[in-house]
Amino acid sequence: MERQSWAVGTHEAAAVAVQSVPWRDGPIAGVKSSHVQAWVAAESKRGLAASTIKTRLNYVQMSFRAAVADKVIASSPAVGVKAPRGRKAEAAMRIMSAEEVDAALEAAGDFRGFVEVCVFAGLRLGEAAGLQLRDVNFLGRSVTVARQVQGATNTTAQIVPPKYESERTVYVPDELMASLAAHVQRQHVIDHDEQLFVTPLGRLWHRNNAAGEWRRIREAAGLSDEVTLHTLRHTFASNLIAQGCDVVTVQRALGHSTPSITLNVYSHLWPSAEDKTRSATSSFMTEVRNSADSVRTETKKPQVRGSRQR
């Protein structure tokens, strides 16, 4: 870990992974492949998500690869060890309906603006927490992601640069600009470098307190536990795709480093080749039928003749 130029959040995740392995206090040469696989199985049995186990396994595998490179061990016992398979994106991803979003906003109170930039601008939790007044261009109708809050407690939360290649400008509608302007006025946000959203005690929102506030909103709005703050971002992406935005447009709005990341997460939301073929042929058939109806109408029109003399 000391060799890596990781962000604070990555260091925290790696530290958690280290603490979760049962062999952490023993000699690294004594770890066998069966030990690593048994650890993965135990993590799964205690209810950890497949994605979480995959992330932790990745840190463990990195450690063993580093040990091999330094000739501490001859080979890595984590080679070939696989994390449990996660659910398919189309089954696991939750998208909120318009009614659910409205209910959440009604229950949000002073946290409403935070929720709005997540669901109507696609910001991550940390990105929303890091917004400053200077980041909102009211005339240009845009929100710039230039920083984020990392850390999970009041003492560890800090403002840092955004994730790699996540710095971006999101173009948003007039309605969101009007709502943010009202928020700025209510909360008396004046200075350009002032945080747009802070807790009632004036502290930074972070992973823990923002999640706690969202749980309050979720309960008040009658939403299920599977609806998280990150669900708001998925809902934003889903709406862009439903409105016909291409993958590059969605990628840039979400701050993904490559279009492939966007497709890996959201490909199931785009119309499939079968859907496109069916829709295109349906349109063509309609055009053909309209043309045929037009020809039949023309041939059946009564002919206008001059009146006969008697």
XYZ file of C-alpha atoms in Angstrom:
310
model
C 0.000 0.000 0.000
C 2.847 2.391 0.806
C 4.153 2.076 -2.771
C 0.881 3.198 -4.322
C -0.196 6.744 -5.129
C -3.787 5.891 -4.253
C -6.549 8.253 -3.226
C -7.667 8.172 0.409
C -10.748 6.130 -0.415
C -8.674 3.490 -2.199
C -6.297 3.223 0.756
C -9.299 2.761 3.052
C -10.735 0.014 0.856
C -7.369 -1.768 0.692
C -6.979 -1.537 4.477
C -10.400 -3.136 4.965
C -9.402 -5.935 2.597
C -6.201 -6.527 4.595
C -8.141 -6.711 7.863
C -10.577 -9.245 6.425
C -8.015 -11.980 5.586
C -7.434 -14.595 8.324
C -3.732 -15.081 7.477
C -2.695 -11.422 7.810
C -0.513 -12.023 10.898
C 1.248 -15.128 9.536
C 4.128 -15.595 7.072
C 3.140 -14.864 3.498
C 4.933 -17.988 2.280
C 2.567 -20.097 4.384
C -0.565 -18.997 2.515
C -1.966 -21.652 0.176
C -4.446 -21.366 -2.664
C -6.982 -23.263 -0.559
C -6.671 -20.602 2.150
C -7.487 -17.825 -0.298
C -10.441 -19.720 -1.773
C -11.763 -20.535 1.727
C -11.555 -16.837 2.636
C -13.555 -15.900 -0.472
C -16.184 -18.518 0.402
C -16.407 -17.244 3.987
C -16.869 -13.645 2.821
C -19.718 -14.786 0.574
C -21.383 -16.823 3.344
C -21.463 -13.831 5.666
C -23.461 -11.903 3.109
C -20.973 -9.616 1.364
C -21.936 -8.549 -2.144
C -20.097 -10.275 -4.985
C -18.760 -6.906 -6.164
C -17.295 -6.183 -2.706
C -15.610 -9.588 -2.542
C -14.216 -9.083 -6.049
C -12.693 -5.746 -4.999
C -11.117 -7.240 -1.872
C -9.772 -10.205 -3.818
C -8.210 -7.797 -6.288
C -6.204 -6.121 -3.488
C -5.098 -9.517 -2.147
C -3.982 -10.625 -5.609
C -2.059 -7.361 -6.046
C -0.234 -8.015 -2.784
C 0.802 -11.519 -3.803
C 1.927 -10.312 -7.236
C 4.098 -7.692 -5.518
C 5.576 -10.413 -3.299
C 6.392 -12.501 -6.369
C 8.008 -9.509 -8.069
C 10.180 -8.929 -4.976
C 11.045 -12.671 -4.914
C 9.560 -13.055 -1.432
C 7.520 -16.004 -2.739
C 7.927 -18.058 -5.899
C 4.313 -17.915 -7.033
C 1.025 -16.354 -5.997
C -1.485 -18.580 -4.166
C -4.260 -16.276 -5.399
C -3.792 -17.197 -9.071
C -6.972 -18.801 -10.367
C -9.044 -17.895 -7.309
C -12.312 -16.353 -8.445
C -14.843 -14.181 -6.692
C -18.488 -15.327 -6.698
C -20.510 -14.272 -9.676
C -22.677 -11.222 -9.204
C -26.199 -10.770 -10.454
C -26.705 -9.623 -14.013
C -26.920 -5.858 -14.334
C -30.482 -5.999 -15.626
C -31.537 -7.972 -12.550
C -29.492 -6.122 -9.929
C -29.871 -2.521 -11.065
C -32.770 -0.620 -9.548
C -34.236 2.328 -11.476
C -36.607 4.717 -9.723
C -39.944 5.679 -11.229
C -41.021 9.316 -11.565
C -43.428 8.797 -8.666
C -40.647 7.446 -6.438
C -38.331 10.345 -7.272
C -41.123 12.805 -6.496
C -41.809 11.097 -3.157
C -38.109 11.220 -2.243
C -37.861 14.910 -3.112
C -40.950 15.710 -1.052
C -39.397 13.960 1.955
C -35.890 15.389 1.478
C -36.311 18.747 3.213
C -33.032 20.717 3.210
C -31.330 17.710 1.593
C -33.479 18.164 -1.540
C -30.805 19.965 -3.563
C -28.324 17.178 -2.859
C -30.820 14.590 -4.097
C -31.608 16.672 -7.186
C -28.011 16.944 -8.411
C -27.691 13.178 -8.036
C -30.870 12.284 -9.932
C -30.996 15.176 -12.444
C -27.237 15.628 -13.054
C -25.965 12.114 -12.312
C -23.449 13.103 -9.648
C -21.928 10.541 -7.314
C -22.387 11.026 -3.565
C -18.875 12.411 -3.103
C -19.197 14.695 -6.132
C -22.451 16.190 -4.853
C -20.881 16.698 -1.423
C -17.911 18.459 -3.032
C -19.909 21.022 -5.016
C -19.151 24.664 -4.366
C -21.097 27.717 -5.469
C -18.512 28.417 -8.187
C -19.344 25.063 -9.786
C -22.883 26.090 -10.715
C -23.170 28.197 -13.861
C -26.689 29.578 -13.596
C -26.529 31.473 -16.909
C -24.915 28.603 -18.803
C -27.217 26.038 -17.156
C -24.421 23.665 -16.204
C -22.825 22.033 -13.170
C -19.069 21.392 -13.113
C -17.591 18.453 -11.211
C -14.169 19.696 -10.088
C -13.745 18.008 -6.696
C -15.249 15.396 -4.413
C -15.469 14.547 -0.727
C -13.691 11.372 0.358
C -13.815 9.729 3.749
C -16.582 8.170 5.795
C -16.476 10.157 9.055
C -16.373 13.777 10.185
C -12.680 13.448 11.039
C -11.584 11.705 7.810
C -13.795 13.551 5.303
C -11.775 15.819 3.036
C -12.088 17.549 -0.318
C -9.928 15.964 -3.018
C -9.805 15.935 -6.846
C -12.498 13.836 -8.547
C -11.964 10.259 -9.683
C -9.663 9.722 -12.653
C -11.143 11.439 -15.731
C -14.356 12.231 -13.819
C -13.896 16.009 -13.954
C -16.634 17.208 -16.274
C -19.389 19.686 -17.007
C -22.968 18.423 -16.940
C -25.574 20.423 -18.862
C -28.799 20.589 -16.913
C -32.323 21.951 -17.429
C -33.748 25.291 -16.304
C -35.826 23.556 -13.642
C -32.735 22.290 -11.817
C -31.078 25.705 -12.057
C -34.152 27.323 -10.522
C -34.205 24.794 -7.693
C -30.492 25.284 -6.944
C -30.915 29.064 -7.012
C -33.683 28.741 -4.434
C -31.446 26.501 -2.321
C -28.597 29.034 -2.460
C -30.956 31.778 -1.344
C -32.476 29.744 1.516
C -29.103 28.574 2.837
C -27.419 31.969 2.345
C -24.577 30.532 0.260
C -22.597 33.624 -0.785
C -18.897 32.957 -1.381
C -17.775 31.225 -4.573
C -15.640 28.731 -2.633
C -18.429 27.938 -0.167
C -19.822 24.401 -0.106
C -23.216 24.180 -1.775
C -24.403 21.477 0.618
C -23.436 21.073 4.272
C -24.981 19.322 7.270
C -27.134 21.271 9.766
C -23.947 21.621 11.862
C -22.037 23.049 8.902
C -19.924 19.937 8.274
C -19.153 18.180 5.006
C -21.542 15.514 3.852
C -19.705 12.206 3.516
C -20.411 8.551 2.893
C -21.829 7.790 6.338
C -23.898 10.858 7.212
C -25.278 11.249 3.671
C -26.278 7.588 3.644
C -27.967 8.082 7.010
C -29.907 11.072 5.727
C -30.934 9.074 2.667
C -32.228 6.250 4.885
C -34.457 8.805 6.644
C -35.772 10.038 3.284
C -36.250 6.512 1.987
C -38.321 5.519 5.006
C -40.426 8.673 4.852
C -41.059 8.150 1.131
C -41.916 4.469 1.558
C -39.069 3.247 -0.662
C -37.469 -0.188 -0.384
C -34.016 -0.738 1.107
C -32.563 -1.543 -2.312
C -33.019 2.103 -3.345
C -29.702 3.725 -2.414
C -28.265 7.153 -3.134
C -26.392 5.590 -6.065
C -29.763 4.488 -7.469
C -30.343 8.178 -8.243
C -27.331 8.130 -10.577
C -28.572 4.961 -12.275
C -31.956 6.631 -12.733
C -30.293 9.661 -14.357
C -28.405 7.407 -16.784
C -31.530 5.400 -17.552
C -33.421 8.552 -18.473
C -30.648 9.732 -20.828
C -30.696 6.380 -22.606
C -34.510 6.326 -22.794
C -34.407 9.765 -24.432
C -32.121 8.440 -27.184
C -28.692 9.638 -25.989
C -25.778 7.681 -27.453
C -23.134 5.923 -25.363
C -20.532 8.711 -25.655
C -23.024 11.330 -24.484
C -23.950 9.192 -21.482
C -20.280 8.425 -20.773
C -19.363 12.105 -20.649
C -22.354 13.032 -18.504
C -21.497 10.319 -15.975
C -17.755 10.963 -15.968
C -16.695 7.467 -17.048
C -13.143 7.295 -18.410
C -14.148 5.161 -21.431
C -17.374 4.264 -23.271
C -16.717 0.602 -22.473
C -17.259 1.282 -18.761
C -20.634 2.850 -19.563
C -21.602 -0.126 -21.718
C -20.484 -2.616 -19.059
C -22.857 -0.994 -16.577
C -25.783 0.149 -18.731
C -25.737 -1.844 -21.997
C -28.941 -3.652 -21.000
C -30.820 -0.329 -21.018
C -30.126 0.432 -24.673
C -32.463 -1.062 -27.283
C -31.108 -4.380 -28.543
C -30.411 -5.131 -32.209
C -33.680 -7.066 -32.302
C -35.588 -4.062 -30.957
C -34.008 -1.756 -33.548
C -34.689 -4.192 -36.384
C -38.285 -4.650 -35.316
C -38.863 -0.902 -34.907
C -37.221 -0.009 -38.225
C -39.224 -2.634 -40.135
C -42.431 -1.574 -38.400
C -41.865 2.016 -39.527
C -41.162 0.853 -43.078
C -44.296 -1.304 -43.152
C -46.357 1.648 -41.921
C -44.901 3.812 -44.688
C -45.707 1.178 -47.314
C -49.278 0.782 -46.074
C -49.837 4.538 -45.988
C -48.562 4.754 -49.544
C -50.888 1.965 -50.690
C -53.873 3.569 -48.906
C -53.063 6.848 -50.630
C -53.034 5.187 -54.079
C -56.345 3.404 -53.432
C -57.926 6.647 -52.271
C -56.799 8.415 -55.431
C -58.244 5.716 -57.735
C -61.613 5.691 -55.973
C -62.183 9.439 -56.164
C -65.327 10.274 -58.200
C -64.588 11.871 -61.541
C -65.978 15.405 -61.992
C -67.802 15.783 -65.338
C -69.518 18.673 -67.009
C -73.357 18.736 -66.918
C -75.174 17.320 -69.985
C -77.585 19.499 -72.046
C -81.153 18.270 -72.245
